[in-house]
XYZ file of C-alpha atoms in Angstrom:
780
model
C -16.523 -130.783 -16.581
C -18.844 -132.739 -13.917
C -20.241 -136.202 -15.103
C -23.780 -136.942 -13.399
C -26.525 -139.830 -13.834
C -29.903 -138.704 -15.365
C -32.820 -141.620 -15.372
C -29.919 -144.043 -15.139
C -27.867 -142.333 -18.356
C -24.660 -140.718 -18.219
C -23.739 -136.619 -18.885
C -21.070 -134.757 -18.757
C -22.184 -130.838 -18.597
C -19.569 -127.839 -17.583
C -19.277 -126.802 -14.629
C -22.227 -124.539 -12.763
C -24.635 -126.212 -15.228
C -27.869 -126.819 -14.229
C -29.837 -130.283 -13.615
C -32.645 -129.454 -15.988
C -29.756 -128.317 -18.872
C -27.827 -131.871 -18.007
C -31.088 -133.443 -18.958
C -31.606 -131.741 -22.078
C -28.055 -133.116 -23.294
C -29.766 -136.746 -22.757
C -33.245 -135.849 -24.385
C -34.790 -136.434 -20.663
C -37.898 -133.992 -20.819
C -38.827 -131.877 -17.181
C -41.543 -130.802 -17.245
C -41.445 -126.919 -16.632
C -43.048 -123.186 -17.011
C -40.545 -120.373 -15.621
C -37.394 -121.817 -17.220
C -36.724 -120.780 -20.058
C -32.763 -120.963 -21.738
C -32.066 -117.372 -22.734
C -33.453 -116.043 -18.936
C -32.388 -116.150 -16.020
C -33.405 -118.616 -13.400
C -36.489 -117.660 -11.366
C -37.517 -121.251 -10.209
C -41.045 -119.889 -8.867
C -43.179 -122.730 -10.626
C -41.635 -125.572 -8.706
C -43.192 -127.481 -11.972
C -39.862 -129.067 -12.777
C -38.898 -131.017 -9.099
C -36.746 -133.964 -9.236
C -35.300 -136.751 -7.567
C -31.586 -136.414 -6.441
C -29.975 -139.145 -4.557
C -29.496 -138.258 -0.754
C -31.298 -134.881 -1.221
C -34.437 -135.339 1.204
C -37.449 -133.610 -0.709
C -37.532 -133.258 -4.137
C -35.763 -130.209 -5.589
C -35.938 -127.703 -8.085
C -33.881 -129.020 -11.827
C -33.385 -125.664 -12.855
C -32.127 -124.044 -9.908
C -29.805 -127.275 -8.399
C -26.306 -126.822 -9.449
C -25.254 -130.230 -11.009
C -22.334 -132.022 -8.884
C -20.133 -134.966 -9.887
C -21.524 -138.186 -9.084
C -24.936 -136.833 -9.027
C -27.606 -139.124 -9.478
C -31.147 -137.536 -10.367
C -33.871 -139.698 -11.368
C -36.684 -137.590 -13.057
C -39.688 -140.018 -12.733
C -39.752 -141.822 -9.303
C -42.644 -141.773 -7.579
C -40.904 -138.400 -4.946
C -40.732 -136.704 -8.282
C -43.726 -137.494 -10.036
C -46.143 -136.785 -6.813
C -44.157 -133.188 -6.441
C -44.945 -132.766 -10.278
C -48.546 -133.446 -9.453
C -49.106 -131.682 -6.781
C -47.483 -128.573 -8.059
C -49.801 -128.899 -11.075
C -52.917 -129.119 -8.857
C -52.100 -126.206 -6.940
C -51.554 -123.827 -10.185
C -54.333 -124.947 -10.983
C -56.608 -123.907 -7.799
C -57.309 -120.652 -9.161
C -56.690 -121.249 -12.866
C -60.058 -120.530 -14.751
C -61.378 -123.596 -16.636
C -61.664 -121.267 -20.088
C -60.226 -124.228 -22.221
C -62.864 -123.941 -25.226
C -62.554 -120.054 -25.770
C -59.258 -119.862 -24.856
C -56.928 -118.233 -27.498
C -53.543 -119.871 -26.349
C -56.036 -123.131 -26.794
C -53.955 -125.904 -28.507
C -50.683 -124.503 -27.911
C -50.831 -123.893 -24.452
C -48.084 -125.486 -21.445
C -50.465 -125.966 -19.029
C -53.177 -127.660 -20.636
C -50.467 -129.986 -22.168
C -48.566 -131.049 -18.974
C -52.048 -130.410 -16.825
C -53.001 -134.035 -19.228
C -50.196 -135.822 -17.691
C -49.980 -134.235 -14.538
C -53.050 -133.383 -13.330
C -56.241 -135.024 -10.994
C -59.433 -135.338 -13.429
C -61.179 -133.668 -10.309
C -60.140 -130.613 -8.058
C -60.113 -131.103 -4.374
C -60.715 -127.373 -4.146
C -64.201 -126.105 -4.380
C -63.823 -122.380 -3.124
C -64.486 -119.803 -5.147
C -61.760 -119.129 -7.833
C -59.950 -115.448 -7.735
C -60.749 -113.192 -10.546
C -57.344 -110.598 -11.872
C -58.729 -107.784 -13.964
C -57.770 -107.015 -17.551
C -55.483 -104.506 -18.535
C -54.954 -102.365 -21.635
C -51.147 -102.342 -22.471
C -50.935 -100.854 -25.916
C -52.466 -102.361 -29.354
C -50.088 -105.373 -29.650
C -50.373 -107.479 -26.776
C -53.819 -108.594 -25.022
C -54.243 -108.833 -21.309
C -57.720 -109.431 -21.331
C -57.207 -112.604 -19.210
C -54.870 -111.959 -16.553
C -56.783 -114.643 -14.081
C -54.763 -117.230 -16.223
C -51.767 -115.978 -15.431
C -49.380 -118.651 -13.289
C -46.844 -115.743 -12.281
C -43.997 -117.467 -14.136
C -42.417 -113.889 -14.378
C -40.840 -115.496 -17.755
C -42.757 -111.790 -19.433
C -40.866 -109.695 -16.606
C -37.508 -111.517 -16.946
C -37.454 -110.658 -20.907
C -38.437 -107.537 -20.385
C -35.658 -106.614 -17.874
C -33.292 -108.849 -19.264
C -33.664 -108.961 -23.363
C -35.605 -105.602 -24.349
C -33.799 -103.826 -21.938
C -36.515 -101.802 -20.081
C -38.556 -103.456 -17.371
C -42.374 -102.792 -18.193
C -43.484 -105.705 -16.660
C -43.703 -106.793 -12.842
C -45.235 -107.998 -10.142
C -48.100 -105.897 -7.472
C -49.109 -107.251 -4.858
C -48.410 -110.841 -2.410
C -49.675 -114.342 -1.695
C -53.251 -114.737 -3.617
C -52.847 -110.858 -4.298
C -49.971 -111.164 -6.365
C -50.634 -109.961 -10.434
C -48.676 -109.215 -13.197
C -48.819 -105.825 -14.166
C -46.942 -102.058 -16.251
C -46.184 -99.388 -14.189
C -49.530 -97.061 -13.052
C -51.000 -95.944 -16.505
C -47.835 -96.836 -18.626
C -48.003 -99.429 -22.213
C -45.666 -102.523 -23.158
C -43.836 -99.984 -25.619
C -40.603 -102.649 -26.271
C -39.510 -102.898 -30.033
C -39.323 -106.331 -28.798
C -42.485 -106.995 -26.455
C -44.097 -109.438 -29.056
C -41.908 -112.272 -27.969
C -43.751 -111.903 -24.118
C -46.527 -113.221 -26.143
C -44.441 -116.262 -27.408
C -42.988 -116.588 -23.709
C -46.290 -116.890 -21.663
C -46.491 -120.725 -21.563
C -50.489 -119.825 -20.582
C -53.226 -117.663 -22.570
C -52.523 -114.502 -20.301
C -50.741 -112.726 -22.955
C -51.978 -112.909 -26.586
C -51.722 -111.219 -29.558
C -53.910 -108.172 -29.921
C -54.504 -108.640 -33.742
C -54.206 -112.158 -34.005
C -56.821 -112.761 -31.114
C -59.993 -114.938 -31.913
C -59.199 -114.150 -35.691
C -58.368 -118.321 -35.711
C -57.215 -121.385 -33.751
C -54.068 -123.121 -34.156
C -54.739 -126.447 -35.443
C -56.789 -124.850 -38.548
C -53.223 -122.956 -39.540
C -50.454 -124.172 -41.958
C -47.489 -123.094 -41.506
C -44.274 -121.690 -44.043
C -41.295 -121.179 -42.950
C -39.759 -117.273 -44.275
C -37.224 -114.302 -43.453
C -37.920 -110.887 -42.559
C -38.085 -108.477 -45.652
C -37.199 -105.796 -42.979
C -34.156 -105.160 -41.335
C -30.307 -106.734 -42.405
C -30.670 -109.343 -39.637
C -32.456 -111.777 -41.992
C -34.596 -113.231 -39.214
C -36.386 -116.272 -39.609
C -39.802 -116.382 -39.327
C -43.304 -119.144 -39.417
C -45.482 -117.355 -41.409
C -48.954 -119.055 -40.645
C -52.057 -119.331 -42.874
C -55.302 -119.652 -43.067
C -57.721 -119.650 -46.303
C -54.620 -117.891 -48.105
C -54.085 -114.976 -45.849
C -51.193 -114.610 -43.539
C -53.047 -114.811 -40.114
C -50.054 -114.182 -37.756
C -46.072 -114.290 -38.253
C -43.553 -116.218 -35.231
C -39.624 -116.598 -34.889
C -38.477 -119.806 -36.323
C -35.497 -120.113 -33.965
C -31.992 -119.827 -35.478
C -29.083 -119.080 -33.086
C -26.776 -117.733 -35.377
C -29.372 -115.091 -36.819
C -31.664 -114.115 -35.266
C -31.371 -116.824 -31.375
C -35.216 -117.129 -30.974
C -36.132 -113.414 -30.769
C -38.283 -111.112 -33.663
C -38.968 -107.877 -33.530
C -42.202 -106.993 -33.361
C -42.195 -104.939 -36.935
C -41.106 -108.473 -37.875
C -44.395 -109.806 -36.286
C -47.110 -107.591 -37.096
C -46.350 -105.921 -39.925
C -48.047 -108.984 -41.640
C -51.207 -106.828 -41.427
C -50.292 -104.727 -43.886
C -50.538 -107.776 -46.577
C -54.246 -106.806 -46.794
C -54.327 -103.103 -46.107
C -57.192 -101.192 -48.322
C -54.532 -100.007 -50.524
C -53.177 -103.390 -51.712
C -52.391 -103.156 -55.719
C -54.439 -106.526 -56.763
C -55.010 -105.203 -60.715
C -52.397 -103.219 -63.263
C -54.076 -99.416 -63.333
C -53.420 -96.692 -65.954
C -54.444 -93.154 -65.734
C -56.231 -91.826 -68.347
C -57.543 -88.673 -68.523
C -56.128 -87.771 -64.878
C -58.543 -90.916 -64.162
C -57.097 -94.232 -62.814
C -58.683 -97.335 -64.537
C -58.131 -101.235 -64.351
C -56.664 -103.470 -67.553
C -54.597 -106.146 -67.917
C -51.622 -107.336 -68.006
C -50.607 -107.657 -71.561
C -52.152 -103.893 -71.536
C -50.123 -102.390 -69.006
C -47.052 -104.215 -70.121
C -47.014 -102.802 -73.492
C -47.785 -99.270 -72.195
C -44.481 -99.318 -69.998
C -42.548 -100.881 -73.637
C -44.427 -98.178 -75.689
C -43.193 -95.101 -73.084
C -39.379 -97.007 -72.335
C -38.965 -96.959 -76.627
C -40.986 -93.349 -76.783
C -38.323 -91.568 -74.195
C -35.570 -94.038 -76.004
C -35.883 -92.670 -79.698
C -36.766 -89.140 -78.350
C -34.427 -87.842 -75.756
C -31.867 -91.224 -75.492
C -31.374 -94.060 -72.888
C -30.049 -92.007 -70.517
C -33.093 -90.195 -69.566
C -34.446 -93.246 -68.021
C -33.654 -93.628 -64.634
C -34.524 -96.958 -62.728
C -34.701 -97.086 -58.914
C -35.454 -100.055 -56.774
C -35.714 -100.856 -52.748
C -33.483 -102.246 -51.273
C -35.857 -104.000 -49.282
C -36.319 -106.374 -52.674
C -35.268 -109.739 -53.232
C -31.944 -110.708 -54.785
C -33.776 -112.003 -57.965
C -35.582 -109.151 -58.270
C -32.483 -106.521 -58.273
C -30.285 -108.867 -60.340
C -33.063 -108.893 -63.355
C -33.823 -104.913 -62.763
C -30.339 -104.310 -63.406
C -30.022 -106.588 -66.275
C -33.247 -105.131 -67.368
C -31.961 -101.221 -67.342
C -28.695 -102.969 -69.132
C -31.634 -103.935 -71.872
C -32.823 -100.762 -72.554
C -29.681 -98.782 -72.315
C -29.829 -96.558 -69.288
C -26.731 -96.434 -66.815
C -28.996 -94.964 -64.073
C -29.614 -97.984 -61.478
C -29.909 -97.638 -58.120
C -30.730 -98.825 -54.602
C -29.292 -96.061 -52.173
C -32.274 -94.213 -52.262
C -31.444 -92.356 -49.003
C -27.785 -91.972 -49.324
C -26.564 -88.852 -50.362
C -22.672 -88.631 -50.060
C -21.215 -91.046 -53.487
C -18.026 -89.784 -53.270
C -15.985 -93.209 -51.963
C -17.147 -95.871 -53.659
C -16.659 -99.039 -51.247
C -14.098 -101.474 -52.897
C -16.803 -104.433 -52.723
C -20.551 -105.316 -50.812
C -20.329 -103.326 -47.225
C -21.791 -105.739 -44.992
C -21.333 -106.556 -41.010
C -17.622 -107.662 -41.289
C -18.496 -110.566 -38.460
C -21.076 -112.524 -37.832
C -24.195 -111.869 -36.585
C -23.925 -114.089 -32.890
C -20.113 -112.164 -32.416
C -22.427 -109.152 -31.935
C -23.209 -110.679 -28.596
C -19.897 -111.850 -27.551
C -17.652 -108.833 -28.034
C -15.667 -106.871 -25.760
C -16.422 -103.625 -27.028
C -17.921 -101.667 -29.996
C -18.264 -98.227 -31.216
C -21.675 -97.745 -32.897
C -21.531 -94.555 -34.828
C -24.715 -92.918 -36.331
C -27.036 -95.232 -35.549
C -30.688 -95.054 -33.956
C -30.147 -98.466 -33.015
C -33.047 -100.381 -31.320
C -35.119 -98.920 -33.502
C -33.421 -99.542 -36.628
C -31.706 -102.998 -35.719
C -33.784 -104.323 -32.799
C -32.269 -107.478 -32.230
C -28.427 -105.941 -33.044
C -29.187 -104.188 -30.089
C -30.812 -106.937 -27.798
C -26.760 -108.628 -28.878
C -25.226 -105.489 -27.667
C -27.251 -105.492 -24.984
C -26.181 -109.144 -23.889
C -22.440 -108.204 -24.362
C -22.821 -105.100 -22.589
C -24.171 -107.171 -19.670
C -21.255 -109.514 -19.896
C -19.067 -106.782 -19.639
C -18.014 -105.390 -22.697
C -17.614 -101.702 -23.144
C -20.044 -99.997 -25.713
C -19.833 -96.381 -26.836
C -22.248 -94.307 -29.649
C -21.350 -91.111 -31.893
C -25.138 -89.817 -32.339
C -27.351 -87.190 -32.411
C -29.577 -88.168 -29.439
C -28.297 -89.645 -26.252
C -30.646 -92.503 -26.418
C -28.455 -95.363 -25.252
C -30.498 -98.029 -27.345
C -31.087 -99.411 -23.242
C -27.823 -100.740 -23.200
C -26.467 -100.653 -19.384
C -23.005 -98.321 -18.960
C -22.922 -97.765 -22.826
C -21.042 -94.070 -23.383
C -22.331 -91.629 -25.391
C -21.133 -88.661 -27.153
C -23.780 -86.639 -28.066
C -23.071 -84.440 -31.058
C -25.308 -82.433 -34.376
C -24.421 -84.192 -37.323
C -22.552 -81.491 -38.564
C -20.008 -82.155 -35.566
C -19.408 -85.731 -36.034
C -16.499 -85.316 -38.280
C -14.815 -83.145 -35.447
C -15.790 -86.074 -32.899
C -14.246 -88.604 -35.196
C -11.263 -86.496 -35.622
C -10.707 -86.441 -31.763
C -11.599 -90.039 -31.343
C -9.015 -91.007 -34.262
C -6.027 -88.565 -32.185
C -6.502 -90.360 -28.794
C -6.012 -93.604 -30.868
C -2.586 -92.508 -32.635
C -1.418 -91.296 -29.257
C -2.328 -94.417 -27.507
C -0.864 -96.996 -30.484
C 2.132 -94.324 -30.800
C 1.354 -93.599 -34.584
C 0.759 -90.510 -37.341
C -2.936 -89.021 -37.580
C -3.591 -88.182 -40.855
C -2.867 -84.630 -42.242
C -7.064 -84.583 -42.873
C -7.019 -84.455 -38.957
C -3.872 -82.531 -38.086
C -4.087 -80.908 -34.802
C -7.157 -82.693 -33.775
C -7.012 -82.723 -29.546
C -8.517 -86.000 -27.597
C -11.056 -85.379 -25.844
C -11.600 -86.957 -22.029
C -14.679 -88.753 -23.898
C -12.245 -89.271 -27.106
C -9.912 -90.524 -24.847
C -12.507 -93.598 -22.911
C -13.841 -94.321 -26.365
C -10.117 -95.536 -28.252
C -9.150 -96.805 -24.783
C -12.688 -99.066 -25.130
C -11.368 -100.285 -28.617
C -7.768 -101.546 -27.615
C -8.103 -104.324 -25.488
C -10.136 -107.312 -25.561
C -10.862 -110.217 -29.100
C -14.001 -109.035 -30.129
C -13.883 -105.374 -30.971
C -16.169 -103.339 -33.430
C -16.453 -99.937 -35.136
C -19.713 -99.810 -36.485
C -21.006 -97.403 -38.517
C -25.090 -96.782 -38.766
C -27.647 -96.053 -41.416
C -27.374 -92.464 -40.152
C -23.566 -92.686 -40.820
C -24.064 -93.846 -44.459
C -27.097 -91.537 -45.172
C -24.953 -88.392 -43.842
C -23.709 -85.619 -46.070
C -20.305 -86.777 -45.076
C -20.504 -90.266 -44.915
C -17.139 -90.790 -46.823
C -14.944 -88.925 -44.971
C -16.935 -90.434 -41.417
C -16.501 -93.844 -43.565
C -12.604 -92.980 -43.565
C -12.424 -91.966 -39.914
C -14.475 -95.040 -38.948
C -11.440 -97.318 -40.900
C -8.787 -94.737 -39.753
C -9.461 -96.372 -36.117
C -10.712 -99.500 -37.265
C -7.318 -100.119 -38.507
C -5.348 -98.157 -34.993
C -6.920 -99.551 -32.802
C -6.974 -103.782 -34.240
C -10.835 -103.472 -34.138
C -13.281 -105.166 -37.100
C -14.987 -102.093 -39.532
C -18.598 -103.033 -40.283
C -21.650 -101.560 -41.671
C -25.030 -102.426 -39.942
C -26.162 -101.982 -43.319
C -30.290 -100.713 -43.912
C -32.101 -102.513 -45.129
C -33.187 -107.086 -45.408
C -31.592 -107.295 -48.612
C -28.616 -103.919 -49.269
C -25.705 -106.532 -49.219
C -27.514 -108.648 -51.455
C -28.201 -106.051 -53.913
C -24.452 -104.365 -53.856
C -23.238 -108.246 -54.499
C -25.609 -108.550 -57.845
C -24.698 -104.823 -58.803
C -28.078 -102.907 -58.447
C -26.111 -99.918 -58.991
C -25.171 -97.289 -61.832
C -23.401 -98.385 -64.962
C -20.508 -96.277 -66.328
C -21.477 -92.567 -66.541
C -24.973 -93.411 -64.264
C -26.170 -91.416 -62.494
C -26.834 -91.937 -58.567
C -30.037 -92.244 -56.259
C -29.436 -88.447 -55.531
C -28.669 -87.456 -58.988
C -31.736 -88.918 -60.572
C -33.916 -86.256 -59.100
C -31.368 -83.448 -58.857
C -31.019 -83.794 -62.869
C -34.649 -85.033 -63.539
C -34.969 -87.341 -66.168
C -37.641 -88.373 -68.352
C -38.886 -91.691 -67.430
C -38.944 -93.532 -63.772
C -39.186 -96.908 -62.791
C -39.497 -97.247 -59.379
C -39.210 -100.878 -57.865
C -41.152 -101.015 -54.576
C -40.041 -97.917 -54.165
C -42.400 -95.219 -52.931
C -39.846 -91.839 -53.432
C -41.887 -89.070 -50.674
C -40.701 -91.452 -48.160
C -37.644 -93.808 -48.973
C -35.316 -90.886 -50.706
C -32.684 -88.297 -49.089
C -34.573 -85.691 -50.604
C -38.442 -86.289 -50.839
C -39.009 -82.522 -52.224
C -36.506 -82.907 -54.731
C -38.086 -86.395 -55.804
C -41.332 -85.454 -56.443
C -40.634 -82.514 -58.431
C -38.357 -84.400 -61.116
C -41.602 -87.123 -61.238
C -43.741 -84.124 -61.855
C -42.270 -83.252 -64.936
C -41.336 -86.158 -65.548
C -43.195 -87.722 -69.209
C -43.208 -91.523 -67.394
C -43.596 -93.256 -64.289
C -44.087 -96.871 -64.200
C -44.684 -97.908 -60.422
C -44.165 -101.730 -59.570
C -45.555 -101.716 -56.106
C -47.962 -104.483 -54.057
C -49.642 -101.246 -52.524
C -51.424 -98.256 -54.920
C -48.764 -95.507 -54.527
C -47.414 -92.270 -56.126
C -50.758 -92.080 -57.940
C -50.518 -88.460 -58.507
C -47.361 -88.607 -60.431
C -47.386 -92.230 -61.594
C -48.652 -93.238 -65.000
C -49.138 -96.798 -64.865
C -49.245 -98.930 -61.463
C -47.951 -102.892 -61.900
C -49.231 -104.885 -59.146
C -45.961 -107.291 -58.003
C -46.262 -109.549 -55.625
C -44.733 -108.586 -51.037
C -42.330 -111.681 -49.593
C -45.316 -113.599 -48.865
C -47.011 -114.244 -52.252
C -43.232 -114.855 -54.154
C -39.888 -116.742 -54.184
C -36.596 -115.208 -53.862
C -33.426 -114.417 -51.285
C -32.506 -111.989 -49.353
C -28.599 -111.970 -47.949
C -29.055 -110.632 -45.036
C -25.954 -108.083 -42.674
C -23.468 -110.893 -42.549
C -23.562 -112.224 -45.600
C -25.802 -115.235 -45.699
C -28.121 -116.219 -48.725
C -31.626 -117.042 -47.127
C -33.967 -117.914 -49.763
C -37.465 -118.550 -48.898
C -41.000 -119.230 -50.848
C -44.289 -117.956 -51.307
C -46.794 -118.842 -48.369
C -50.133 -117.654 -50.506
C -51.136 -117.264 -53.764
C -50.766 -114.207 -54.790
C -53.620 -111.656 -54.183
C -55.983 -110.817 -57.422
C -53.770 -110.431 -60.543
C -50.492 -110.066 -58.580
C -47.481 -111.303 -60.258
C -44.230 -111.869 -58.906
C -41.676 -109.331 -59.661
C -38.728 -111.309 -61.098
C -41.504 -112.256 -63.527
C -42.688 -109.136 -64.645
C -39.414 -108.285 -65.269
C -38.644 -111.866 -67.215
C -41.959 -110.820 -69.515
C -40.638 -107.052 -69.867
C -37.055 -108.171 -71.388
C -38.916 -110.819 -73.651
C -41.399 -107.814 -74.898
C -38.618 -105.300 -76.123
C -36.687 -107.734 -77.453
C -33.636 -108.953 -75.203
C -31.537 -111.485 -74.600
C -31.221 -113.404 -71.355
C -34.276 -113.184 -69.977
C -35.337 -117.181 -70.215
C -35.856 -117.766 -67.082
C -38.435 -120.558 -65.874
C -37.973 -120.388 -61.830
C -36.371 -117.867 -59.479
C -33.779 -120.979 -58.281
C -32.396 -119.576 -61.632
C -32.471 -116.594 -61.329
C -30.957 -116.475 -58.003
C -28.143 -119.204 -59.486
C -27.006 -116.815 -61.674
C -27.041 -113.795 -59.688
C -25.250 -115.352 -57.361
C -23.466 -117.555 -58.256
C -22.036 -120.789 -56.559
C -22.495 -118.760 -53.134
C -18.636 -118.266 -52.550
C -18.932 -114.211 -52.629
C -16.490 -113.902 -49.398
C -13.861 -111.981 -51.341
C -16.988 -109.506 -52.680
C -17.828 -108.446 -49.499
C -15.297 -105.404 -48.239
C -15.802 -102.124 -45.960
C -12.921 -100.626 -47.656
C -12.838 -97.602 -49.078
C -10.338 -94.876 -50.797
C -11.634 -91.654 -49.284
C -9.162 -88.992 -47.482
C -9.690 -89.014 -43.986
C -10.866 -85.346 -43.759
C -12.016 -82.228 -42.011
C -15.758 -81.409 -42.778
C -16.077 -79.098 -46.419
C -19.294 -77.714 -44.705
C -18.687 -75.402 -41.432
C -20.881 -76.850 -38.475
C -24.460 -74.908 -38.589
C -25.704 -71.814 -36.353
C -26.125 -72.632 -33.118
C -29.386 -72.010 -32.389
C -29.978 -69.009 -33.270
C -32.966 -67.391 -34.065
C -34.753 -70.851 -33.989
C -32.301 -72.185 -36.058
C -31.128 -76.078 -35.518
C -29.682 -78.870 -37.629
C -32.118 -81.670 -38.665
C -32.024 -85.036 -37.280
C -33.990 -87.448 -38.989
C -33.975 -91.045 -38.273
C -36.140 -94.037 -40.042
C -38.666 -94.513 -37.849
C -38.982 -98.628 -36.552
C -42.540 -98.749 -38.490
C -41.958 -96.181 -40.833
C -38.917 -97.394 -42.651
C -40.833 -99.726 -45.146
C -44.143 -100.401 -47.017
C -45.209 -103.057 -45.471
C -44.661 -102.175 -42.099
C -46.063 -98.528 -42.969
C -49.249 -100.246 -43.649
C -49.332 -102.231 -40.043
C -52.575 -101.247 -38.468
C -51.545 -102.086 -34.832
C -48.065 -100.842 -35.436
C -48.595 -97.605 -36.460
C -50.896 -97.223 -33.458
C -48.173 -97.788 -31.084
C -46.394 -94.725 -29.112
C -43.363 -95.106 -31.521
C -45.657 -94.524 -34.457
C -47.159 -91.512 -32.429
C -43.604 -90.014 -31.674
C -42.542 -90.369 -34.963
C -45.339 -88.086 -36.539
C -44.536 -85.287 -33.854
C -40.969 -82.721 -34.139
C -38.332 -83.549 -31.257
C -37.469 -80.191 -29.804
C -34.567 -80.375 -27.142
C -36.025 -79.098 -23.863
C -34.552 -75.862 -23.375
C -35.861 -74.589 -26.806
C -39.197 -76.415 -25.977
C -39.546 -74.572 -22.831
C -38.315 -71.281 -24.725
C -41.055 -71.008 -27.010
C -43.702 -71.745 -23.763
C -44.336 -75.095 -25.039
C -46.649 -77.797 -24.106
C -46.937 -81.513 -25.518
C -48.642 -81.651 -28.573
C -48.737 -77.665 -29.716
C -48.420 -76.964 -33.015
C -44.785 -75.459 -34.335
C -43.964 -74.382 -38.113
C -40.391 -76.088 -39.638
C -39.147 -73.863 -42.381
C -36.593 -75.603 -44.555
C -35.550 -73.523 -47.362
C -39.116 -72.429 -48.942
C -40.607 -75.399 -47.681
C -42.157 -75.642 -44.305
C -44.770 -78.403 -42.456
C -46.719 -77.804 -39.347
C -47.199 -80.998 -36.995
C -47.585 -81.630 -33.250
C -44.207 -80.495 -30.816
C -42.929 -82.749 -28.167
C -40.202 -82.034 -25.758
C -36.922 -84.455 -26.159
C -34.727 -84.483 -23.565
C -32.328 -86.663 -25.179
C -31.479 -84.605 -28.504
C -28.435 -82.339 -29.142
C -29.196 -78.774 -28.099
C -28.411 -77.495 -31.772
C -30.936 -80.501 -33.029
C -34.473 -80.695 -33.971
C -35.648 -83.952 -35.115
C -37.924 -84.382 -37.502
C -38.181 -88.347 -38.520
C -37.453 -89.607 -41.948
C -40.553 -91.335 -43.930
C -43.377 -89.341 -42.481
C -46.342 -87.450 -44.038
C -44.596 -84.667 -42.677
C -41.181 -85.343 -43.828
C -42.722 -86.058 -47.547
C -43.192 -81.866 -47.708
C -39.627 -81.385 -46.963
C -36.090 -81.741 -48.615
C -32.853 -83.164 -47.318
C -32.741 -85.499 -44.598
C -29.739 -83.233 -42.954
C -29.746 -79.329 -43.348
C -30.639 -76.391 -41.350
C -34.272 -75.905 -40.067
C -36.100 -72.967 -38.942
C -38.667 -73.493 -36.571
C -40.953 -70.868 -34.845
C -44.284 -71.686 -32.856
C -47.412 -72.213 -35.140
């Protein structure tokens, strides 16, 4: 540790710290623009000049290392004059458009100009002008004349997002921030550049000119999307969500959020928002009151129970629902008498029950300091944008990160090792890695993998997991959705135990862990999420579920729902109009209170930030009333807090978290699929980042992004794309058994050569069957 003095206050900081970091320790504010605690030091704004004893000139606090006995003055004449001179230079070319600037009221330059600027400028020359740039649907670069070249946005892209999409062109007064020629900003973390910009050069395109910062009320909330559980600040005007920003929580999301967290709020007021209960009469949808709609549901449930038995009813809920909703949904199913309850909608293999609730196996923050990680079956950037950012930081610190996936997408993680194989070959690849790990540790290989040979790539993965303190084997969403999930899990468990690594699940949704904890699972003899469609029921209750987008086999789901006698849809949106009989408007996360349990098992509760729209009601209240109408006991809850306490107990459920399973390590039961013969390929089904849940699908700006556009195409391996003589955007026909769909094709050089990407949760995928299996591809 090094001791120094700042404005008369003694402080001790680690050797190598900068003066500005030491000043923060003693709550001394030093003005700055380019410095940010999460980014590398650029020292190019010079606003943080301070007076250091025995140094002839003022020096930048962000780039001056501390030394023993150093004496620093931040408010001496030398320091203040230096800061004022820098401010004068910064304002030479800055436009005086504060009254119409979207950043007005939350602009660092505006704030510091009050303290360090002068009432009049000595410069009367013409100000320079920088032309606007179109960089996509999320970020506005309309006013780049305001840019002060702090390069925070450039450094963020390069260091945190993993892709340098912005850079500095020109020199001197001709310098300007720009994208590479003709390119847009497409990172899934790009919105954080808006927060980082200290002036109004980068602003939010969807929010632009819609409200002033001082008109907005601010409410804390939690992201309802992926399993990070990012903390949010939701800003509201006139009972409408206007903007979503990150709330800093170092242990969970640091100070970042993904673009899905930031921009999906547009879906809250989508055109198909459901605001009144609706019943289908004579093939026509009519609005009705809650009493009539609820009585209709209860009558339908009783009718099916009396005529066909309770087991002919099924209840499916989304893992994006709150813990309270999932707990009451299970309780309601018990009250009806049906054991057919599930939330694992995209899973197809349920043969190896877990010993407890699957979770990350460690703290989220530990990923940033991993020594090695092996990620199995995950489109990491798209599935868990902030987990990818943490592993990216770990890799920059020397961690060895390896992937087993169907695409060579390394999630922009430097030096990541990639084993690219068709999904049907994943088990064989894990067998090779198991053999390498067993050989290195001198242990016996499981019988199911007897004879497996370690490849060079397998040996490298096993070796990377053999050293260091923090080592992870992580199962991603695609691994859990895989038809051989239980065997993949068993193999991953063997590799983790043999190498001494931690086995973890990245977990799909905001409340996957919470859903397991409250037991929203099939009861004794109950059918799982796959079976309730394969063995069609007479009645379905769907909570926050769009089966054509959210299930493992959309074709089977649609067929089962079409033959049902009653389908009740509980949703914030008008969905399922062709198969539903009643629609009940339930509140999205901004209009209800609730709790999410993220991947690390942290319980995070939130309150509604706006009043429910129209006749919308919180889902837990709807379930409470339905239970009461059925005459069931245990539905006498007054608040969501009561439900949470009942569902989670005292909150100490560490013993209920477990990643262990009882499945045997074994080879795949099905042989590898045809090797690209006669246009036959294996399907790869990523769940696109902006199609993963109901709210994101309705974010207008998100659906204009490059990621959303690519999701609506068929990805072909480069060799086959050329073989068919295609150009980007040409139509191809994809057949899956009796089902087929035609869509534009794109060349995807990252794909394994025997695979074709047809993304799940898209209109094209809704016309097909299983997310895995064989496809026949031909030019349309």
